[in-house]
């Protein structure tokens, strides 16, 4: 259980600075050994933002509440410490204890979400690329920029197929179906939903199988069938 003591921002209890530093395996007492100086200063900035930043009490802006995390991500990026930067995205943020990158999208901070995931794209392994592509596609879908959503979902699908991630392939196909359904291109939507359903059935994922069937039902209802 992540400790949330002594880190209340705008009336909301965030994970403590100590627990986040532990997650990042970053010891403030060991920073002086980091060389060169320019690199050490970036890590010191990370610690400062995690330990010293306090959201003004009169501010109820969610982005200000998590500013310390976003600035820490930036400074970790400056030293290309992508592993630690990626962990920032999975810090559990109240009120519903979802990961930071999920909450940013839920709160409607599309540009911030795009910047974070675009920055990490191509910096870690292919599974991370898949996650970033999926998140980028969802953001562009929410912005009704469907061409970009399709492009990112297609890239995600290709990675899932290359690394033989059947579950990821199922999700990417379903997501493509969602986009084409939103565009009113029902034949394509049906094709993607059927492919997603077949994979879900093959791997025994009942939730995804049910979701694909519901999506198919939605399309056929729109077609009056």
Tab-separated table of C-alpha atoms in Angstrom:
chain	number	residue	atom	x	y	z
A	1	UNK	CA	0.000	0.000	0.000
A	2	UNK	CA	1.436	3.360	-1.015
A	3	UNK	CA	1.826	5.732	1.891
A	4	UNK	CA	-0.090	8.983	1.403
A	5	UNK	CA	0.913	10.773	4.589
A	6	UNK	CA	2.229	14.331	4.571
A	7	UNK	CA	1.522	15.081	0.922
A	8	UNK	CA	-1.847	16.766	0.671
A	9	UNK	CA	-2.323	18.886	-2.448
A	10	UNK	CA	-5.401	21.086	-2.797
A	11	UNK	CA	-7.137	18.993	-0.146
A	12	UNK	CA	-6.320	15.683	-1.866
A	13	UNK	CA	-3.943	13.107	-0.380
A	14	UNK	CA	-1.306	12.156	-2.933
A	15	UNK	CA	1.281	9.411	-2.461
A	16	UNK	CA	4.030	10.626	-0.139
A	17	UNK	CA	7.245	11.947	-1.633
A	18	UNK	CA	9.109	9.170	0.192
A	19	UNK	CA	7.006	6.452	-1.429
A	20	UNK	CA	7.462	7.954	-4.902
A	21	UNK	CA	11.233	8.251	-4.428
A	22	UNK	CA	11.256	4.630	-3.283
A	23	UNK	CA	9.285	3.655	-6.387
A	24	UNK	CA	11.856	5.448	-8.533
A	25	UNK	CA	14.742	3.941	-6.529
A	26	UNK	CA	16.093	7.446	-6.139
A	27	UNK	CA	18.050	8.216	-2.957
A	28	UNK	CA	18.355	11.964	-2.274
A	29	UNK	CA	21.444	11.321	-0.133
A	30	UNK	CA	23.235	9.671	-3.018
A	31	UNK	CA	22.835	12.453	-5.565
A	32	UNK	CA	26.213	14.078	-4.875
A	33	UNK	CA	27.961	11.105	-6.457
A	34	UNK	CA	26.224	11.695	-9.810
A	35	UNK	CA	28.432	13.184	-12.489
A	36	UNK	CA	28.620	15.402	-14.440
A	37	UNK	CA	27.152	18.346	-12.554
A	38	UNK	CA	24.549	19.020	-15.263
A	39	UNK	CA	23.151	15.519	-14.760
A	40	UNK	CA	23.189	15.821	-10.977
A	41	UNK	CA	21.238	19.083	-11.169
A	42	UNK	CA	18.465	17.364	-13.122
A	43	UNK	CA	18.106	14.657	-10.475
A	44	UNK	CA	18.156	17.275	-7.738
A	45	UNK	CA	15.323	19.023	-9.552
A	46	UNK	CA	13.358	15.751	-9.579
A	47	UNK	CA	13.758	15.398	-5.817
A	48	UNK	CA	12.870	19.047	-5.272
A	49	UNK	CA	9.642	18.801	-7.277
A	50	UNK	CA	8.626	15.619	-5.481
A	51	UNK	CA	9.441	16.804	-1.968
A	52	UNK	CA	9.038	20.586	-1.942
A	53	UNK	CA	6.259	21.426	-4.388
A	54	UNK	CA	2.956	22.328	-2.781
A	55	UNK	CA	-0.113	23.155	-4.807
A	56	UNK	CA	-1.576	26.500	-3.654
A	57	UNK	CA	-4.528	25.794	-1.381
A	58	UNK	CA	-6.782	28.163	-3.311
A	59	UNK	CA	-6.151	26.254	-6.556
A	60	UNK	CA	-8.520	23.410	-7.440
A	61	UNK	CA	-6.925	22.727	-10.817
A	62	UNK	CA	-6.062	19.042	-11.186
A	63	UNK	CA	-3.065	19.839	-13.375
A	64	UNK	CA	-1.562	22.017	-10.651
A	65	UNK	CA	-2.158	19.215	-8.159
A	66	UNK	CA	0.102	16.838	-10.114
A	67	UNK	CA	2.562	19.476	-11.352
A	68	UNK	CA	5.346	17.998	-9.222
A	69	UNK	CA	5.033	14.690	-11.072
A	70	UNK	CA	4.936	16.316	-14.503
A	71	UNK	CA	8.000	18.436	-13.787
A	72	UNK	CA	9.811	15.363	-12.447
A	73	UNK	CA	8.985	13.551	-15.682
A	74	UNK	CA	10.471	16.447	-17.653
A	75	UNK	CA	13.736	16.469	-15.688
A	76	UNK	CA	14.111	12.686	-15.945
A	77	UNK	CA	13.662	13.077	-19.681
A	78	UNK	CA	16.455	15.647	-19.769
A	79	UNK	CA	18.881	12.937	-18.602
A	80	UNK	CA	17.160	10.290	-20.747
A	81	UNK	CA	16.240	8.226	-17.690
A	82	UNK	CA	13.232	6.805	-19.486
A	83	UNK	CA	12.709	3.900	-17.110
A	84	UNK	CA	12.135	6.222	-14.169
A	85	UNK	CA	10.173	8.662	-16.321
A	86	UNK	CA	7.809	5.872	-17.334
A	87	UNK	CA	7.208	4.967	-13.695
A	88	UNK	CA	5.979	8.510	-13.045
A	89	UNK	CA	3.053	7.803	-15.382
A	90	UNK	CA	1.876	4.944	-13.184
A	91	UNK	CA	1.737	6.799	-9.884
A	92	UNK	CA	-1.741	6.246	-8.462
A	93	UNK	CA	-3.595	9.550	-8.305
A	94	UNK	CA	-6.806	10.269	-6.363
A	95	UNK	CA	-9.721	10.498	-6.230
A	96	UNK	CA	-10.194	7.082	-7.849
A	97	UNK	CA	-6.625	5.755	-7.626
A	98	UNK	CA	-5.954	5.466	-11.327
A	99	UNK	CA	-2.531	5.934	-12.864
A	100	UNK	CA	-1.423	9.479	-13.641
A	101	UNK	CA	-1.472	9.013	-17.413
A	102	UNK	CA	-5.035	7.644	-17.268
A	103	UNK	CA	-6.215	10.456	-15.026
A	104	UNK	CA	-4.796	13.151	-17.299
A	105	UNK	CA	-6.931	11.838	-20.139
A	106	UNK	CA	-9.960	11.497	-17.879
A	107	UNK	CA	-9.542	15.091	-16.721
A	108	UNK	CA	-9.404	16.257	-20.326
A	109	UNK	CA	-5.748	17.328	-20.456
A	110	UNK	CA	-5.274	16.038	-23.969
A	111	UNK	CA	-2.169	18.013	-24.913
A	112	UNK	CA	-0.354	17.007	-21.731
A	113	UNK	CA	-1.237	13.370	-22.353
A	114	UNK	CA	-0.053	13.611	-25.963
A	115	UNK	CA	3.236	15.180	-24.884
A	116	UNK	CA	3.950	12.528	-22.232
A	117	UNK	CA	3.230	9.542	-24.453
A	118	UNK	CA	4.932	11.037	-27.512
A	119	UNK	CA	8.038	11.673	-25.427
A	120	UNK	CA	8.222	8.036	-24.284
A	121	UNK	CA	7.440	6.547	-27.688
A	122	UNK	CA	10.473	4.662	-28.974
A	123	UNK	CA	12.430	5.110	-25.736
A	124	UNK	CA	11.789	1.756	-24.023
A	125	UNK	CA	10.631	-1.628	-25.334
A	126	UNK	CA	7.924	-2.479	-27.847
A	127	UNK	CA	5.324	-3.200	-25.173
A	128	UNK	CA	5.825	0.341	-23.931
A	129	UNK	CA	5.476	1.588	-27.484
A	130	UNK	CA	2.214	-0.329	-27.715
A	131	UNK	CA	0.909	1.310	-24.549
A	132	UNK	CA	1.934	4.779	-25.749
A	133	UNK	CA	0.386	4.271	-29.183
A	134	UNK	CA	-2.859	3.035	-27.659
A	135	UNK	CA	-3.030	6.022	-25.319
A	136	UNK	CA	-2.257	8.478	-28.116
A	137	UNK	CA	-4.940	6.905	-30.283
A	138	UNK	CA	-7.504	7.219	-27.497
A	139	UNK	CA	-6.689	10.879	-26.971
A	140	UNK	CA	-7.060	11.667	-30.672
A	141	UNK	CA	-10.292	9.661	-30.748
A	142	UNK	CA	-11.652	11.804	-27.910
A	143	UNK	CA	-10.652	14.894	-29.921
A	144	UNK	CA	-12.474	13.443	-32.953
A	145	UNK	CA	-9.225	13.424	-34.930
A	146	UNK	CA	-10.062	10.039	-36.334
A	147	UNK	CA	-7.337	9.822	-38.989
A	148	UNK	CA	-4.659	10.136	-36.318
A	149	UNK	CA	-6.492	7.705	-34.052
A	150	UNK	CA	-6.551	5.129	-36.866
A	151	UNK	CA	-2.863	5.654	-37.605
A	152	UNK	CA	-1.817	5.092	-33.991
A	153	UNK	CA	-4.134	2.095	-33.545
A	154	UNK	CA	-2.718	0.553	-36.736
A	155	UNK	CA	0.829	1.000	-35.444
A	156	UNK	CA	-0.234	-0.567	-32.146
A	157	UNK	CA	-1.834	-3.474	-34.005
A	158	UNK	CA	1.343	-4.132	-36.003
A	159	UNK	CA	3.433	-4.234	-32.827
A	160	UNK	CA	0.971	-6.597	-31.130
A	161	UNK	CA	1.125	-8.900	-34.142
A	162	UNK	CA	4.927	-8.739	-34.312
A	163	UNK	CA	5.428	-9.612	-30.638
A	164	UNK	CA	2.556	-12.123	-30.715
A	165	UNK	CA	0.560	-10.282	-28.062
A	166	UNK	CA	-2.872	-11.733	-28.802
A	167	UNK	CA	-4.595	-9.723	-26.096
A	168	UNK	CA	-3.053	-6.495	-27.398
A	169	UNK	CA	-4.063	-7.450	-30.930
A	170	UNK	CA	-7.629	-8.007	-29.752
A	171	UNK	CA	-7.732	-4.582	-28.086
A	172	UNK	CA	-6.249	-2.794	-31.110
A	173	UNK	CA	-8.764	-4.409	-33.466
A	174	UNK	CA	-11.673	-3.488	-31.214
A	175	UNK	CA	-10.377	0.080	-30.964
A	176	UNK	CA	-10.144	0.354	-34.750
A	177	UNK	CA	-13.725	-0.846	-34.905
A	178	UNK	CA	-14.706	1.927	-32.489
A	179	UNK	CA	-13.136	4.574	-34.723
A	180	UNK	CA	-14.743	3.304	-37.911
A	181	UNK	CA	-18.094	3.037	-36.153
A	182	UNK	CA	-17.756	6.684	-35.101
A	183	UNK	CA	-17.019	7.547	-38.736
A	184	UNK	CA	-20.120	5.680	-39.869
A	185	UNK	CA	-18.017	3.217	-41.873
A	186	UNK	CA	-19.954	0.263	-40.564
A	187	UNK	CA	-18.591	-2.433	-42.882
A	188	UNK	CA	-15.057	-1.761	-41.667
A	189	UNK	CA	-16.247	-1.552	-38.064
A	190	UNK	CA	-17.943	-4.950	-38.375
A	191	UNK	CA	-14.806	-6.483	-39.876
A	192	UNK	CA	-12.590	-5.252	-37.036
A	193	UNK	CA	-15.110	-6.234	-34.362
A	194	UNK	CA	-15.405	-9.734	-35.824
A	195	UNK	CA	-11.622	-10.139	-35.853
A	196	UNK	CA	-11.465	-8.913	-32.261
A	197	UNK	CA	-14.250	-11.294	-31.224
A	198	UNK	CA	-12.494	-14.267	-32.835
A	199	UNK	CA	-9.227	-13.576	-31.016
A	200	UNK	CA	-11.037	-13.013	-27.716
A	201	UNK	CA	-12.772	-16.359	-28.198
A	202	UNK	CA	-9.495	-18.092	-29.099
A	203	UNK	CA	-7.668	-16.831	-26.001
A	204	UNK	CA	-10.638	-17.313	-23.681
A	205	UNK	CA	-11.109	-13.652	-22.764
A	206	UNK	CA	-14.810	-13.574	-21.944
A	207	UNK	CA	-14.862	-9.842	-21.188
A	208	UNK	CA	-13.368	-8.928	-24.569
A	209	UNK	CA	-15.568	-11.468	-26.314
A	210	UNK	CA	-18.654	-9.922	-24.741
A	211	UNK	CA	-17.446	-6.424	-25.581
A	212	UNK	CA	-16.957	-7.337	-29.230
A	213	UNK	CA	-20.445	-8.813	-29.409
A	214	UNK	CA	-21.946	-5.694	-27.842
A	215	UNK	CA	-20.075	-3.552	-30.348
A	216	UNK	CA	-21.359	-5.676	-33.211
A	217	UNK	CA	-24.863	-5.324	-31.837
A	218	UNK	CA	-24.450	-1.555	-31.722
A	219	UNK	CA	-23.408	-1.437	-35.376
A	220	UNK	CA	-26.218	-3.689	-36.560
A	221	UNK	CA	-28.680	-1.574	-34.584
A	222	UNK	CA	-27.353	1.540	-36.339
A	223	UNK	CA	-27.892	-0.258	-39.644
A	224	UNK	CA	-31.447	-1.114	-38.626
A	225	UNK	CA	-30.749	-4.842	-38.699
